[in-house]
Tab-separated table of C-alpha atoms and ligand atoms in Angstrom:
chain	number	residue	atom	x	y	z
J	588	MET	CA	-24.796	-22.999	28.539
J	589	ALA	CA	-25.477	-19.367	29.413
J	590	ALA	CA	-28.526	-17.773	27.850
J	591	ASP	CA	-28.080	-14.979	25.340
J	592	PRO	CA	-27.204	-11.692	26.995
J	593	PRO	CA	-30.445	-9.817	27.699
J	594	THR	CA	-31.404	-6.468	26.324
J	595	HIS	CA	-29.938	-3.553	28.316
J	596	ARG	CA	-30.591	0.133	28.549
J	597	PHE	CA	-27.999	1.940	26.450
J	598	ALA	CA	-26.360	5.341	26.794
J	599	PHE	CA	-23.215	6.873	25.271
J	600	ARG	CA	-20.913	9.833	25.703
J	601	GLN	CA	-18.314	11.152	23.218
J	602	TYR	CA	-14.803	12.174	24.342
J	603	ARG	CA	-12.022	14.178	22.754
J	604	LEU	CA	-9.040	14.244	25.180
J	605	PRO	CA	-5.723	16.026	24.845
J	606	LEU	CA	-2.747	13.722	25.322
J	607	ARG	CA	-0.091	14.560	27.887
J	608	THR	CA	2.626	14.436	25.241
J	609	VAL	CA	2.410	14.052	21.507
J	610	VAL	CA	2.529	10.426	20.268
J	611	ARG	CA	4.339	9.988	16.924
J	612	THR	CA	3.899	7.061	14.606
J	613	ALA	CA	4.643	6.607	10.939
J	614	HIS	CA	0.949	7.209	10.154
J	615	GLU	CA	0.204	10.311	12.210
J	616	VAL	CA	0.928	12.581	15.093
J	617	TRP	CA	-1.481	12.112	17.929
J	618	THR	CA	-2.299	15.183	19.977
J	619	HIS	CA	-5.761	14.127	21.034
J	620	ARG	CA	-7.723	10.832	21.338
J	621	SER	CA	-11.335	10.664	20.378
J	622	GLY	CA	-13.842	7.933	20.981
J	623	VAL	CA	-17.099	7.001	22.582
J	624	ILE	CA	-17.872	5.517	26.003
J	625	VAL	CA	-21.020	3.310	26.267
J	626	ARG	CA	-22.944	2.520	29.384
J	627	LEU	CA	-25.368	-0.444	29.738
J	628	SER	CA	-27.652	-1.046	32.647
J	629	ASP	CA	-30.079	-3.798	33.565
J	630	ALA	CA	-33.381	-3.812	35.456
J	631	SER	CA	-31.561	-4.558	38.710
J	632	GLY	CA	-29.425	-1.392	38.486
J	633	ARG	CA	-26.235	-3.187	37.531
J	634	VAL	CA	-24.126	-1.133	35.086
J	635	GLY	CA	-21.411	-1.930	32.639
J	636	PHE	CA	-19.060	0.258	30.538
J	637	GLY	CA	-17.244	-0.152	27.280
J	638	GLU	CA	-15.236	2.025	24.917
J	639	ALA	CA	-15.231	2.428	21.141
J	640	ALA	CA	-11.848	3.875	20.196
J	641	PRO	CA	-11.487	3.576	16.442
J	642	ILE	CA	-8.160	4.157	14.695
J	643	PRO	CA	-9.156	5.336	11.199
J	644	ALA	CA	-5.617	4.902	9.896
J	645	PHE	CA	-6.009	1.168	10.505
J	646	GLY	CA	-9.285	1.112	8.551
J	647	THR	CA	-11.621	0.906	11.543
J	648	GLY	CA	-14.111	3.638	10.487
J	649	THR	CA	-14.352	6.939	12.277
J	650	VAL	CA	-15.693	8.278	15.589
J	651	GLU	CA	-18.444	10.133	13.605
J	652	GLU	CA	-19.575	6.802	12.197
J	653	THR	CA	-19.576	5.296	15.639
J	654	LEU	CA	-21.666	8.188	16.979
J	655	ALA	CA	-24.156	7.714	14.177
J	656	SER	CA	-24.454	4.036	14.970
J	657	CYS	CA	-24.940	4.845	18.681
J	658	ALA	CA	-27.672	7.267	17.853
J	659	ALA	CA	-29.387	4.653	15.643
J	660	LEU	CA	-29.285	2.064	18.481
J	661	GLY	CA	-31.657	4.212	20.583
J	662	ASP	CA	-31.926	3.533	24.273
J	663	SER	CA	-31.678	-0.218	24.458
J	664	VAL	CA	-29.339	-2.782	22.995
J	665	GLY	CA	-29.419	-6.656	22.783
J	666	GLU	CA	-28.128	-9.345	20.432
J	667	ALA	CA	-30.611	-8.383	17.673
J	668	GLN	CA	-29.295	-4.757	17.590
J	669	LEU	CA	-25.684	-5.947	17.763
J	670	GLY	CA	-26.262	-8.207	14.836
J	671	ARG	CA	-27.607	-5.275	12.810
J	672	LEU	CA	-24.567	-3.020	13.366
J	673	PRO	CA	-22.611	-2.295	10.199
J	674	GLN	CA	-19.569	-4.592	9.727
J	675	ALA	CA	-17.249	-1.603	10.099
J	676	GLN	CA	-18.554	-0.976	13.637
J	677	ASN	CA	-16.236	-3.559	15.307
J	678	CYS	CA	-15.046	-0.910	17.837
J	679	LEU	CA	-18.657	-0.289	18.913
J	680	ARG	CA	-19.343	-3.992	19.006
J	681	ALA	CA	-16.247	-4.379	21.256
J	682	ALA	CA	-17.557	-1.606	23.557
J	683	ILE	CA	-20.963	-3.160	23.923
J	684	ARG	CA	-19.522	-6.654	24.521
J	685	ALA	CA	-17.256	-5.286	27.208
J	686	ALA	CA	-20.135	-3.519	28.926
J	687	GLN	CA	-22.208	-6.741	28.797
J	688	GLU	CA	-19.328	-8.640	30.301
J	689	ASP	CA	-19.062	-6.040	33.133
J	690	ILE	CA	-22.700	-6.762	33.935
J	691	ALA	CA	-22.237	-10.526	33.668
J	692	LEU	CA	-19.232	-10.397	35.999
J	693	ALA	CA	-21.210	-8.335	38.483
J	694	VAL	CA	-23.940	-10.991	38.434
J	695	GLU	CA	-21.320	-13.706	39.122
J	696	CYS	CA	-19.634	-11.521	41.685
J	697	ALA	CA	-16.298	-12.682	40.169
J	698	GLY	CA	-13.217	-11.038	38.696
J	699	GLY	CA	-13.161	-13.581	35.832
J	700	HIS	CA	-9.511	-14.525	36.267
J	701	ASP	CA	-6.900	-15.279	38.944
J	702	ALA	CA	-6.570	-11.937	40.734
J	703	ASP	CA	-2.951	-12.647	41.704
J	704	SER	CA	-1.744	-13.192	38.105
J	705	TYR	CA	0.542	-10.663	36.567
J	706	ARG	CA	2.131	-9.975	33.156
J	707	ALA	CA	5.332	-8.138	32.072
J	708	VAL	CA	4.794	-4.849	30.282
J	709	ALA	CA	6.825	-3.480	27.380
J	710	ALA	CA	8.176	0.071	27.933
J	711	LEU	CA	7.237	2.395	25.099
J	712	LEU	CA	10.211	4.501	23.935
J	713	PRO	CA	9.929	7.839	22.189
J	714	ALA	CA	10.787	7.887	18.466
J	715	GLY	CA	14.272	8.857	17.362
J	716	ARG	CA	17.381	9.536	19.491
J	717	PRO	CA	15.445	10.444	22.674
J	718	ALA	CA	14.860	6.677	22.972
J	719	ILE	CA	18.437	6.138	24.047
J	720	GLU	CA	18.180	8.218	27.179
J	721	GLN	CA	14.811	6.684	28.007
J	722	VAL	CA	16.153	3.145	27.874
J	723	ALA	CA	18.296	3.834	30.953
J	724	VAL	CA	15.369	5.372	32.838
J	725	LYS	CA	13.013	2.562	32.017
J	726	ALA	CA	15.649	-0.148	32.693
J	727	ASP	CA	16.309	1.363	36.102
J	728	ALA	CA	12.556	1.099	36.681
J	729	GLY	CA	12.791	-2.635	35.943
J	730	PHE	CA	11.581	-2.907	32.359
J	731	ARG	CA	13.295	-5.597	30.204
J	732	VAL	CA	11.136	-5.390	27.058
J	733	PHE	CA	11.216	-2.106	25.100
J	734	LYS	CA	9.332	-0.900	22.111
J	735	TRP	CA	10.644	1.669	19.641
J	736	LYS	CA	8.658	3.330	16.877
J	737	VAL	CA	10.644	3.423	13.604
J	738	GLY	CA	9.927	4.422	9.995
J	739	ILE	CA	9.501	8.067	11.127
J	740	THR	CA	12.809	9.741	10.174
J	741	ASP	CA	15.510	9.046	7.532
J	742	ILE	CA	16.117	5.259	7.213
J	743	ALA	CA	19.925	5.456	7.365
J	744	ASP	CA	19.820	7.658	10.479
J	745	GLU	CA	17.359	5.345	12.190
J	746	ILE	CA	19.341	2.217	11.331
J	747	ALA	CA	22.478	3.881	12.757
J	748	LEU	CA	20.557	4.659	15.946
J	749	LEU	CA	19.606	1.018	16.285
J	750	ASP	CA	23.169	0.049	17.205
J	751	ASP	CA	23.374	2.857	19.754
J	752	LEU	CA	20.108	1.701	21.264
J	753	CYS	CA	21.108	-2.012	21.371
J	754	ALA	CA	24.334	-0.913	23.117
J	755	VAL	CA	22.488	0.558	26.059
J	756	LEU	CA	19.976	-2.239	26.514
J	757	PRO	CA	20.409	-4.094	29.781
J	758	GLY	CA	21.612	-7.739	29.488
J	759	GLY	CA	18.905	-10.111	28.409
J	760	ALA	CA	16.580	-7.312	27.355
J	761	LYS	CA	14.555	-7.382	24.137
J	762	LEU	CA	13.629	-4.661	21.740
J	763	ARG	CA	10.512	-4.538	19.636
J	764	LEU	CA	10.537	-2.328	16.516
J	765	ASP	CA	7.265	-0.982	15.189
J	766	ALA	CA	7.367	0.511	11.704
J	767	ASN	CA	3.605	1.020	11.438
J	768	GLY	CA	3.717	-0.041	7.801
J	769	ALA	CA	6.125	2.745	6.760
J	770	TRP	CA	8.518	0.706	4.589
J	771	ASP	CA	8.518	-0.759	1.166
J	772	ARG	CA	9.980	-4.228	0.622
J	773	ARG	CA	13.551	-3.043	0.105
J	774	GLN	CA	13.546	-0.820	3.116
J	775	ALA	CA	12.135	-3.685	5.217
J	776	GLU	CA	14.924	-5.920	3.941
J	777	ARG	CA	17.603	-3.362	4.931
J	778	TRP	CA	16.220	-3.288	8.441
J	779	LEU	CA	15.782	-7.057	8.788
J	780	GLU	CA	19.341	-7.655	7.646
J	781	ARG	CA	20.461	-5.350	10.396
J	782	CYS	CA	18.200	-6.910	12.976
J	783	ALA	CA	19.578	-10.423	12.609
J	784	GLU	CA	21.832	-11.335	15.596
J	785	ARG	CA	20.580	-8.367	17.526
J	786	PRO	CA	18.218	-8.643	20.503
J	787	ILE	CA	15.139	-7.744	18.433
J	788	GLU	CA	12.110	-9.643	19.639
J	789	PHE	CA	10.183	-8.786	16.502
J	790	VAL	CA	9.651	-6.171	13.825
J	791	GLU	CA	6.027	-5.000	13.832
J	792	GLN	CA	4.181	-4.275	10.621
J	793	PRO	CA	7.135	-3.421	8.332
J	794	CYS	CA	4.772	-2.892	5.335
J	795	PHE	CA	1.033	-2.280	5.147
J	796	SER	CA	-1.720	-1.605	2.574
J	797	PRO	CA	-5.075	-0.603	4.002
J	798	ILE	CA	-8.256	-1.916	2.415
J	799	SER	CA	-8.763	1.537	0.859
J	800	ALA	CA	-5.613	0.944	-1.256
J	801	GLY	CA	-7.567	-1.770	-3.152
J	802	GLU	CA	-7.534	-5.539	-3.237
J	803	ALA	CA	-4.494	-5.871	-5.539
J	804	ALA	CA	-2.340	-3.757	-3.188
J	805	VAL	CA	-3.472	-5.651	-0.135
J	806	LYS	CA	-2.623	-8.999	-1.861
J	807	ARG	CA	0.863	-7.720	-2.911
J	808	THR	CA	1.638	-6.542	0.645
J	809	THR	CA	0.376	-9.853	2.044
J	810	ASP	CA	2.867	-11.643	-0.238
J	811	VAL	CA	5.675	-9.289	0.732
J	812	LEU	CA	5.017	-9.846	4.470
J	813	LEU	CA	4.975	-13.644	3.998
J	814	GLY	CA	8.213	-13.443	2.033
J	815	LEU	CA	9.980	-11.346	4.664
J	816	ALA	CA	8.765	-13.619	7.424
J	817	HIS	CA	10.250	-16.643	5.682
J	818	ASP	CA	13.487	-14.986	4.497
J	819	TYR	CA	14.785	-13.440	7.754
J	820	PRO	CA	15.391	-14.857	11.213
J	821	THR	CA	13.849	-11.913	13.118
J	822	PRO	CA	10.140	-12.642	13.622
J	823	ILE	CA	7.635	-10.221	12.075
J	824	ALA	CA	4.457	-9.136	13.920
J	825	LEU	CA	1.138	-8.105	12.376
J	826	ASP	CA	-0.732	-5.195	13.864
J	827	GLU	CA	-2.382	-2.905	11.289
J	828	SER	CA	-3.094	-6.075	9.220
J	829	LEU	CA	-5.428	-7.293	11.967
J	830	VAL	CA	-8.169	-4.720	11.853
J	831	ASP	CA	-11.117	-7.050	11.379
J	832	ASP	CA	-12.036	-10.236	13.272
J	833	GLY	CA	-11.734	-12.244	10.093
J	834	ASP	CA	-8.128	-11.064	9.456
J	835	VAL	CA	-6.643	-13.285	12.166
J	836	ALA	CA	-8.398	-16.396	10.655
J	837	ARG	CA	-7.161	-15.364	7.218
J	838	TRP	CA	-3.492	-15.042	8.292
J	839	LEU	CA	-3.687	-18.348	10.219
J	840	GLU	CA	-4.949	-20.003	7.071
J	841	LEU	CA	-2.081	-18.525	5.126
J	842	GLY	CA	0.275	-20.246	7.607
J	843	TRP	CA	1.584	-16.923	9.039
J	844	PRO	CA	4.780	-17.872	10.939
J	845	GLY	CA	5.110	-14.531	12.802
J	846	TRP	CA	3.534	-12.900	15.776
J	847	PHE	CA	0.081	-11.331	16.263
J	848	VAL	CA	-0.399	-7.952	17.939
J	849	VAL	CA	-3.955	-8.025	19.204
J	850	LYS	CA	-5.763	-4.833	20.132
J	851	PRO	CA	-8.895	-6.191	21.719
J	852	SER	CA	-10.569	-2.710	21.502
J	853	LEU	CA	-10.653	-3.000	17.723
J	854	LEU	CA	-12.209	-6.513	17.584
J	855	GLY	CA	-15.918	-7.148	17.448
J	856	ASP	CA	-15.456	-10.590	19.012
J	857	ALA	CA	-12.103	-10.520	20.825
J	858	ALA	CA	-12.942	-13.685	22.816
J	859	GLY	CA	-13.464	-15.652	19.621
J	860	VAL	CA	-10.240	-14.325	18.102
J	861	ARG	CA	-8.394	-15.167	21.287
J	862	ARG	CA	-9.641	-18.772	21.237
J	863	ARG	CA	-8.627	-19.189	17.599
J	864	LEU	CA	-5.114	-17.926	18.344
J	865	GLU	CA	-4.858	-20.177	21.430
J	866	ALA	CA	-5.800	-23.193	19.273
J	867	ALA	CA	-3.087	-22.216	16.796
J	868	ARG	CA	-0.513	-21.815	19.676
J	869	ALA	CA	0.335	-18.424	18.165
J	870	ASN	CA	2.689	-15.788	19.636
J	871	VAL	CA	0.384	-13.066	20.740
J	872	VAL	CA	1.024	-9.604	22.203
J	873	PHE	CA	-2.035	-7.875	23.681
J	874	SER	CA	-1.783	-4.202	23.015
J	875	SER	CA	-3.317	-0.849	23.829
J	876	ALA	CA	-5.178	1.067	21.181
J	877	LEU	CA	-4.407	4.299	23.141
J	878	GLU	CA	-7.839	4.061	24.668
J	879	THR	CA	-8.954	5.319	28.074
J	880	ALA	CA	-8.834	3.075	31.102
J	881	ILE	CA	-12.396	1.852	30.310
J	882	GLY	CA	-11.265	0.288	27.049
J	883	ALA	CA	-8.091	-0.857	28.576
J	884	LYS	CA	-9.871	-2.656	31.375
J	885	ALA	CA	-11.748	-4.728	28.874
J	886	ALA	CA	-8.619	-5.298	26.734
J	887	LEU	CA	-6.631	-6.436	29.783
J	888	ARG	CA	-9.386	-8.930	30.705
J	889	HIS	CA	-8.530	-10.614	27.421
J	890	ALA	CA	-4.863	-10.387	28.040
J	891	PHE	CA	-5.251	-12.107	31.438
J	892	ALA	CA	-7.599	-14.733	30.091
J	893	TRP	CA	-4.969	-15.755	27.401
J	894	ARG	CA	-3.982	-19.384	27.864
J	895	GLY	CA	-0.975	-19.314	25.567
J	896	GLU	CA	2.553	-18.269	26.550
J	897	PRO	CA	2.320	-14.778	28.042
J	898	LYS	CA	4.357	-12.116	26.227
J	899	ALA	CA	5.040	-8.626	27.586
J	900	LEU	CA	1.937	-6.519	27.274
J	901	GLY	CA	1.837	-3.576	24.890
J	902	PHE	CA	0.321	-1.384	27.660
J	903	GLY	CA	3.329	0.719	28.663
J	904	VAL	CA	1.366	3.815	27.559
J	905	TRP	CA	0.318	5.559	30.754
J	906	PRO	CA	0.401	8.368	31.802
J	907	LEU	CA	-1.126	9.179	28.412
J	908	PHE	CA	-3.852	11.828	28.921
J	909	ALA	CA	-3.434	15.479	30.072
J	910	ASP	CA	-6.277	14.643	32.526
J	911	ALA	CA	-4.975	11.704	34.547
J	912	ARG	CA	-8.489	10.558	35.438
J	913	PHE	CA	-8.669	8.843	32.027
J	914	ASP	CA	-5.364	6.890	32.455
J	915	GLY	CA	-5.026	3.221	33.380
J	916	PRO	CA	-2.412	2.061	35.873
J	917	VAL	CA	0.784	4.051	35.323
J	918	ALA	CA	3.381	2.044	33.421
J	919	ALA	CA	5.245	-0.370	35.612
J	920	PRO	CA	7.320	-3.325	34.462
J	921	PHE	CA	4.544	-5.681	35.631
J	922	LEU	CA	0.786	-5.316	35.670
J	923	ARG	CA	-1.399	-7.362	37.989
J	924	ALA	CA	-4.911	-8.542	37.176
J	925	THR	CA	-6.007	-6.708	40.291
J	926	ASP	CA	-4.603	-3.408	38.916
J	927	ALA	CA	-6.745	-3.742	35.860
J	928	GLY	CA	-9.733	-4.920	37.919
J	929	ARG	CA	-9.549	-1.820	40.113
J	930	ILE	CA	-10.073	0.603	37.244
J	931	ASP	CA	-13.279	2.549	38.172
J	932	SER	CA	-15.119	3.106	34.900
J	933	GLU	CA	-17.855	5.126	36.605
J	934	VAL	CA	-15.266	7.905	37.399
J	935	ILE	CA	-14.505	8.247	33.678
J	936	TRP	CA	-18.151	8.215	32.704
J	937	ASN	CA	-18.980	10.875	35.279
J	938	ALA	CA	-15.979	13.007	34.168
J	939	LEU	CA	-17.544	13.199	30.687
J	940	GLY	CA	-20.985	14.167	32.016
P	746	MG	MG1	1.823	-1.327	16.149
């Protein structure tokens, strides 16, 4: 058994980076990404990096709260300080765990996984009609799994577009729809009726109530999601519903029959959540939280460590930033473990100095 991770020297830098193009979801329009990069070092000069990239619309807390917690940590961090972080600071916990793992891997001189392994990547399509043109471009590049954001414009227009989009998909391709919780039950039913017998891999988060909406609303939405998952043949995936480490356990206990979209950057103990999902033989998609390459490197370590059936990664997001130094490997239909391992976190840290 390994000993507890030792105490490390701690430093952090805030970032606020313009995106290359605006990213639209049902929650918000992203023009910038904000977060915090943390740097740990040990007495031997080994360094590790991690990224706290909260998504307040999911209920993760804010960057300002993360900064306050970083300031409160002072200049060293170990298990005791991690244990005292507020519950809402899962993103910061994820960042510190990732940096600890960097250092542990440097000690072992190992990549942590089979360097030759690779995973398919889902191509992210723009919202609305521009998706149709992009399918051909991405299909030519070799992508066979596509993701389309819905719940943004008029529901009848979007449903009509679905058929146009399905018509241009290459043979054998699959389409993921992500509503980001935009629909009520009846709207979700309209969509799910239309999705049956079409090549829809899953519908992601058709409905959502954040914790801030109150316990009764969360419970109602949970019941709606369970009902939809049982009533329609197209699988439903949870994303926004998995904002806290305990949420995965809760949905497993409820017998959730659908998929899980896991954003390791948002989880305080992504390794623990991963093992729980492996034990449940769940369908899991590892996904970007629109973080920089530092957070993505740690998230992809979890994706490559996954022992269940590999599904296309939700990492078809790059190029994402106006300043390409912050991007991970540019979206290709496949991502190798070595591509993720080659990400040089120090370059990003220095760019923020
Ligand atoms: Mg999503």
